[in-house]
PDB file of N, CA and C in Angstrom:
ATOM      1  N   MET A   1       5.952  23.669  -5.432  1.00  0.00           N
ATOM      2  CA  MET A   1       6.396  22.611  -6.329  1.00  0.00           C
ATOM      3  C   MET A   1       7.280  23.158  -7.441  1.00  0.00           C
ATOM      4  N   SER A   2       7.086  24.406  -7.820  1.00  0.00           N
ATOM      5  CA  SER A   2       7.837  24.980  -8.931  1.00  0.00           C
ATOM      6  C   SER A   2       9.341  25.007  -8.663  1.00  0.00           C
ATOM      7  N   VAL A   3       9.742  25.279  -7.422  1.00  0.00           N
ATOM      8  CA  VAL A   3      11.165  25.294  -7.092  1.00  0.00           C
ATOM      9  C   VAL A   3      11.742  23.896  -7.272  1.00  0.00           C
ATOM     10  N   HIS A   4      11.015  22.899  -6.805  1.00  0.00           N
ATOM     11  CA  HIS A   4      11.461  21.514  -6.965  1.00  0.00           C
ATOM     12  C   HIS A   4      11.604  21.175  -8.444  1.00  0.00           C
ATOM     13  N   VAL A   5      10.657  21.572  -9.243  1.00  0.00           N
ATOM     14  CA  VAL A   5      10.708  21.295 -10.678  1.00  0.00           C
ATOM     15  C   VAL A   5      11.897  22.017 -11.302  1.00  0.00           C
ATOM     16  N   ALA A   6      12.126  23.256 -10.918  1.00  0.00           N
ATOM     17  CA  ALA A   6      13.250  24.023 -11.469  1.00  0.00           C
ATOM     18  C   ALA A   6      14.579  23.345 -11.141  1.00  0.00           C
ATOM     19  N   GLU A   7      14.742  22.933  -9.900  1.00  0.00           N
ATOM     20  CA  GLU A   7      15.981  22.261  -9.493  1.00  0.00           C
ATOM     21  C   GLU A   7      16.143  20.924 -10.210  1.00  0.00           C
ATOM     22  N   THR A   8      15.069  20.186 -10.314  1.00  0.00           N
ATOM     23  CA  THR A   8      15.114  18.888 -10.976  1.00  0.00           C
ATOM     24  C   THR A   8      15.395  19.059 -12.461  1.00  0.00           C
ATOM     25  N   PHE A   9      14.799  20.077 -13.060  1.00  0.00           N
ATOM     26  CA  PHE A   9      15.029  20.321 -14.484  1.00  0.00           C
ATOM     27  C   PHE A   9      16.496  20.625 -14.757  1.00  0.00           C
ATOM     28  N   GLU A  10      17.131  21.368 -13.869  1.00  0.00           N
ATOM     29  CA  GLU A  10      18.554  21.686 -14.043  1.00  0.00           C
ATOM     30  C   GLU A  10      19.416  20.428 -13.979  1.00  0.00           C
ATOM     31  N   LEU A  11      18.958  19.419 -13.250  1.00  0.00           N
ATOM     32  CA  LEU A  11      19.711  18.163 -13.171  1.00  0.00           C
ATOM     33  C   LEU A  11      19.752  17.430 -14.511  1.00  0.00           C
ATOM     34  N   LEU A  12      18.839  17.757 -15.410  1.00  0.00           N
ATOM     35  CA  LEU A  12      18.870  17.138 -16.733  1.00  0.00           C
ATOM     36  C   LEU A  12      20.143  17.502 -17.490  1.00  0.00           C
ATOM     37  N   PHE A  13      20.784  18.592 -17.090  1.00  0.00           N
ATOM     38  CA  PHE A  13      22.011  19.054 -17.734  1.00  0.00           C
ATOM     39  C   PHE A  13      23.266  18.556 -17.013  1.00  0.00           C
ATOM     40  N   ASP A  14      23.084  17.747 -15.987  1.00  0.00           N
ATOM     41  CA  ASP A  14      24.198  17.258 -15.170  1.00  0.00           C
ATOM     42  C   ASP A  14      25.065  16.281 -15.960  1.00  0.00           C
ATOM     43  N   LYS A  15      26.362  16.326 -15.723  1.00  0.00           N
ATOM     44  CA  LYS A  15      27.277  15.385 -16.376  1.00  0.00           C
ATOM     45  C   LYS A  15      27.149  13.987 -15.795  1.00  0.00           C
ATOM     46  N   ASN A  16      26.600  13.892 -14.588  1.00  0.00           N
ATOM     47  CA  ASN A  16      26.365  12.596 -13.951  1.00  0.00           C
ATOM     48  C   ASN A  16      25.102  12.002 -14.577  1.00  0.00           C
ATOM     49  N   ASN A  17      25.278  11.019 -15.440  1.00  0.00           N
ATOM     50  CA  ASN A  17      24.145  10.448 -16.168  1.00  0.00           C
ATOM     51  C   ASN A  17      23.120   9.791 -15.257  1.00  0.00           C
ATOM     52  N   THR A  18      23.570   9.225 -14.154  1.00  0.00           N
ATOM     53  CA  THR A  18      22.642   8.598 -13.211  1.00  0.00           C
ATOM     54  C   THR A  18      21.728   9.644 -12.591  1.00  0.00           C
ATOM     55  N   ALA A  19      22.292  10.757 -12.165  1.00  0.00           N
ATOM     56  CA  ALA A  19      21.495  11.841 -11.572  1.00  0.00           C
ATOM     57  C   ALA A  19      20.555  12.442 -12.607  1.00  0.00           C
ATOM     58  N   ALA A  20      21.042  12.607 -13.829  1.00  0.00           N
ATOM     59  CA  ALA A  20      20.216  13.189 -14.888  1.00  0.00           C
ATOM     60  C   ALA A  20      19.051  12.266 -15.243  1.00  0.00           C
ATOM     61  N   TYR A  21      19.299  10.963 -15.295  1.00  0.00           N
ATOM     62  CA  TYR A  21      18.235  10.019 -15.617  1.00  0.00           C
ATOM     63  C   TYR A  21      17.183   9.980 -14.514  1.00  0.00           C
ATOM     64  N   LYS A  22      17.627  10.032 -13.273  1.00  0.00           N
ATOM     65  CA  LYS A  22      16.686  10.068 -12.148  1.00  0.00           C
ATOM     66  C   LYS A  22      15.826  11.330 -12.227  1.00  0.00           C
ATOM     67  N   ALA A  23      16.441  12.450 -12.565  1.00  0.00           N
ATOM     68  CA  ALA A  23      15.699  13.706 -12.714  1.00  0.00           C
ATOM     69  C   ALA A  23      14.681  13.590 -13.841  1.00  0.00           C
ATOM     70  N   LEU A  24      15.073  12.969 -14.941  1.00  0.00           N
ATOM     71  CA  LEU A  24      14.157  12.768 -16.064  1.00  0.00           C
ATOM     72  C   LEU A  24      12.945  11.954 -15.630  1.00  0.00           C
ATOM     73  N   GLN A  25      13.179  10.887 -14.889  1.00  0.00           N
ATOM     74  CA  GLN A  25      12.074  10.053 -14.409  1.00  0.00           C
ATOM     75  C   GLN A  25      11.148  10.836 -13.481  1.00  0.00           C
ATOM     76  N   GLU A  26      11.724  11.641 -12.591  1.00  0.00           N
ATOM     77  CA  GLU A  26      10.913  12.444 -11.669  1.00  0.00           C
ATOM     78  C   GLU A  26      10.061  13.456 -12.434  1.00  0.00           C
ATOM     79  N   LEU A  27      10.651  14.087 -13.438  1.00  0.00           N
ATOM     80  CA  LEU A  27       9.903  15.079 -14.213  1.00  0.00           C
ATOM     81  C   LEU A  27       8.814  14.424 -15.057  1.00  0.00           C
ATOM     82  N   GLN A  28       9.068  13.242 -15.554  1.00  0.00           N
ATOM     83  CA  GLN A  28       8.038  12.522 -16.297  1.00  0.00           C
ATOM     84  C   GLN A  28       6.841  12.222 -15.395  1.00  0.00           C
ATOM     85  N   LYS A  29       7.108  11.784 -14.172  1.00  0.00           N
ATOM     86  CA  LYS A  29       6.023  11.531 -13.212  1.00  0.00           C
ATOM     87  C   LYS A  29       5.274  12.814 -12.893  1.00  0.00           C
ATOM     88  N   GLU A  30       6.030  13.878 -12.644  1.00  0.00           N
ATOM     89  CA  GLU A  30       5.431  15.169 -12.312  1.00  0.00           C
ATOM     90  C   GLU A  30       4.533  15.658 -13.446  1.00  0.00           C
ATOM     91  N   SER A  31       4.968  15.476 -14.678  1.00  0.00           N
ATOM     92  CA  SER A  31       4.175  15.952 -15.812  1.00  0.00           C
ATOM     93  C   SER A  31       2.905  15.129 -16.011  1.00  0.00           C
ATOM     94  N   GLU A  32       2.897  13.907 -15.521  1.00  0.00           N
ATOM     95  CA  GLU A  32       1.682  13.096 -15.572  1.00  0.00           C
ATOM     96  C   GLU A  32       0.636  13.603 -14.585  1.00  0.00           C
ATOM     97  N   ASN A  33       1.098  14.212 -13.485  1.00  0.00           N
ATOM     98  CA  ASN A  33       0.197  14.626 -12.412  1.00  0.00           C
ATOM     99  C   ASN A  33      -0.159  16.105 -12.419  1.00  0.00           C
ATOM    100  N   THR A  34       0.738  16.944 -12.908  1.00  0.00           N
ATOM    101  CA  THR A  34       0.493  18.390 -12.909  1.00  0.00           C
ATOM    102  C   THR A  34       1.006  18.991 -14.214  1.00  0.00           C
ATOM    103  N   ASN A  35       0.731  20.269 -14.390  1.00  0.00           N
ATOM    104  CA  ASN A  35       1.242  20.956 -15.575  1.00  0.00           C
ATOM    105  C   ASN A  35       2.422  21.869 -15.240  1.00  0.00           C
ATOM    106  N   SER A  36       3.013  21.714 -14.061  1.00  0.00           N
ATOM    107  CA  SER A  36       4.093  22.604 -13.622  1.00  0.00           C
ATOM    108  C   SER A  36       5.354  22.475 -14.469  1.00  0.00           C
ATOM    109  N   VAL A  37       5.548  21.349 -15.106  1.00  0.00           N
ATOM    110  CA  VAL A  37       6.744  21.150 -15.929  1.00  0.00           C
ATOM    111  C   VAL A  37       6.683  21.986 -17.204  1.00  0.00           C
ATOM    112  N   TYR A  38       5.493  22.285 -17.671  1.00  0.00           N
ATOM    113  CA  TYR A  38       5.345  23.001 -18.935  1.00  0.00           C
ATOM    114  C   TYR A  38       5.837  24.440 -18.871  1.00  0.00           C
ATOM    115  N   LEU A  39       6.078  24.939 -17.676  1.00  0.00           N
ATOM    116  CA  LEU A  39       6.660  26.271 -17.538  1.00  0.00           C
ATOM    117  C   LEU A  39       8.099  26.295 -18.042  1.00  0.00           C
ATOM    118  N   TYR A  40       8.684  25.134 -18.213  1.00  0.00           N
ATOM    119  CA  TYR A  40      10.090  25.015 -18.587  1.00  0.00           C
ATOM    120  C   TYR A  40      10.275  24.548 -20.031  1.00  0.00           C
ATOM    121  N   MET A  41       9.277  24.747 -20.860  1.00  0.00           N
ATOM    122  CA  MET A  41       9.359  24.308 -22.250  1.00  0.00           C
ATOM    123  C   MET A  41      10.474  25.016 -23.013  1.00  0.00           C
ATOM    124  N   ASP A  42      10.782  26.255 -22.649  1.00  0.00           N
ATOM    125  CA  ASP A  42      11.880  26.951 -23.322  1.00  0.00           C
ATOM    126  C   ASP A  42      13.216  26.270 -23.034  1.00  0.00           C
ATOM    127  N   ARG A  43      13.395  25.786 -21.818  1.00  0.00           N
ATOM    128  CA  ARG A  43      14.621  25.051 -21.467  1.00  0.00           C
ATOM    129  C   ARG A  43      14.655  23.710 -22.196  1.00  0.00           C
ATOM    130  N   LEU A  44      13.493  23.099 -22.347  1.00  0.00           N
ATOM    131  CA  LEU A  44      13.410  21.844 -23.082  1.00  0.00           C
ATOM    132  C   LEU A  44      13.817  22.068 -24.535  1.00  0.00           C
ATOM    133  N   SER A  45      13.384  23.161 -25.094  1.00  0.00           N
ATOM    134  CA  SER A  45      13.774  23.518 -26.456  1.00  0.00           C
ATOM    135  C   SER A  45      15.289  23.700 -26.552  1.00  0.00           C
ATOM    136  N   ASP A  46      15.876  24.324 -25.543  1.00  0.00           N
ATOM    137  CA  ASP A  46      17.336  24.492 -25.505  1.00  0.00           C
ATOM    138  C   ASP A  46      18.039  23.134 -25.486  1.00  0.00           C
ATOM    139  N   MET A  47      17.442  22.181 -24.790  1.00  0.00           N
ATOM    140  CA  MET A  47      18.041  20.853 -24.712  1.00  0.00           C
ATOM    141  C   MET A  47      18.119  20.211 -26.091  1.00  0.00           C
ATOM    142  N   LEU A  48      17.086  20.397 -26.889  1.00  0.00           N
ATOM    143  CA  LEU A  48      17.058  19.785 -28.213  1.00  0.00           C
ATOM    144  C   LEU A  48      18.106  20.381 -29.142  1.00  0.00           C
ATOM    145  N   ASP A  49      18.570  21.586 -28.834  1.00  0.00           N
ATOM    146  CA  ASP A  49      19.599  22.258 -29.633  1.00  0.00           C
ATOM    147  C   ASP A  49      20.999  22.122 -29.037  1.00  0.00           C
ATOM    148  N   SER A  50      21.135  21.361 -27.984  1.00  0.00           N
ATOM    149  CA  SER A  50      22.420  21.235 -27.287  1.00  0.00           C
ATOM    150  C   SER A  50      23.473  20.545 -28.160  1.00  0.00           C
ATOM    151  N   ASP A  51      24.718  20.922 -27.958  1.00  0.00           N
ATOM    152  CA  ASP A  51      25.837  20.240 -28.617  1.00  0.00           C
ATOM    153  C   ASP A  51      26.084  18.863 -28.005  1.00  0.00           C
ATOM    154  N   ASN A  52      25.625  18.673 -26.777  1.00  0.00           N
ATOM    155  CA  ASN A  52      25.829  17.423 -26.049  1.00  0.00           C
ATOM    156  C   ASN A  52      24.729  16.426 -26.424  1.00  0.00           C
ATOM    157  N   SER A  53      25.121  15.294 -26.977  1.00  0.00           N
ATOM    158  CA  SER A  53      24.130  14.313 -27.432  1.00  0.00           C
ATOM    159  C   SER A  53      23.318  13.720 -26.283  1.00  0.00           C
ATOM    160  N   TYR A  54      23.905  13.613 -25.102  1.00  0.00           N
ATOM    161  CA  TYR A  54      23.163  13.086 -23.958  1.00  0.00           C
ATOM    162  C   TYR A  54      22.035  14.040 -23.568  1.00  0.00           C
ATOM    163  N   ILE A  55      22.324  15.317 -23.572  1.00  0.00           N
ATOM    164  CA  ILE A  55      21.303  16.312 -23.224  1.00  0.00           C
ATOM    165  C   ILE A  55      20.211  16.335 -24.289  1.00  0.00           C
ATOM    166  N   ARG A  56      20.590  16.259 -25.555  1.00  0.00           N
ATOM    167  CA  ARG A  56      19.587  16.207 -26.631  1.00  0.00           C
ATOM    168  C   ARG A  56      18.679  14.996 -26.459  1.00  0.00           C
ATOM    169  N   THR A  57      19.277  13.855 -26.129  1.00  0.00           N
ATOM    170  CA  THR A  57      18.496  12.626 -25.954  1.00  0.00           C
ATOM    171  C   THR A  57      17.531  12.751 -24.787  1.00  0.00           C
ATOM    172  N   ARG A  58      17.987  13.319 -23.684  1.00  0.00           N
ATOM    173  CA  ARG A  58      17.097  13.514 -22.531  1.00  0.00           C
ATOM    174  C   ARG A  58      15.919  14.403 -22.921  1.00  0.00           C
ATOM    175  N   GLY A  59      16.194  15.454 -23.661  1.00  0.00           N
ATOM    176  CA  GLY A  59      15.124  16.347 -24.107  1.00  0.00           C
ATOM    177  C   GLY A  59      14.137  15.631 -25.009  1.00  0.00           C
ATOM    178  N   LEU A  60      14.647  14.846 -25.929  1.00  0.00           N
ATOM    179  CA  LEU A  60      13.787  14.107 -26.849  1.00  0.00           C
ATOM    180  C   LEU A  60      12.943  13.075 -26.108  1.00  0.00           C
ATOM    181  N   VAL A  61      13.568  12.361 -25.185  1.00  0.00           N
ATOM    182  CA  VAL A  61      12.833  11.363 -24.394  1.00  0.00           C
ATOM    183  C   VAL A  61      11.724  12.039 -23.603  1.00  0.00           C
ATOM    184  N   PHE A  62      12.029  13.189 -23.019  1.00  0.00           N
ATOM    185  CA  PHE A  62      11.004  13.885 -22.244  1.00  0.00           C
ATOM    186  C   PHE A  62       9.861  14.353 -23.146  1.00  0.00           C
ATOM    187  N   CYS A  63      10.187  14.847 -24.331  1.00  0.00           N
ATOM    188  CA  CYS A  63       9.150  15.311 -25.270  1.00  0.00           C
ATOM    189  C   CYS A  63       8.217  14.183 -25.695  1.00  0.00           C
ATOM    190  N   THR A  64       8.759  12.999 -25.821  1.00  0.00           N
ATOM    191  CA  THR A  64       7.958  11.885 -26.319  1.00  0.00           C
ATOM    192  C   THR A  64       7.244  11.110 -25.223  1.00  0.00           C
ATOM    193  N   SER A  65       7.487  11.489 -23.965  1.00  0.00           N
ATOM    194  CA  SER A  65       6.830  10.743 -22.878  1.00  0.00           C
ATOM    195  C   SER A  65       5.493  11.349 -22.528  1.00  0.00           C
TER     196      SER A  65
END
């Protein structure tokens, strides 16, 4: 499952907002069922510091879900 999570997490940085939003939804579901997403908290932290407002928003939404 970790490979799937890693690939999905990288989609959060995609310029395609539809793909990124779908990835966000998948990761939110995954985090409800397992703790595998928490291995990527450092990347989530990077998202909150991004220059791109869309990426920052995705990170914030994920943190609050």
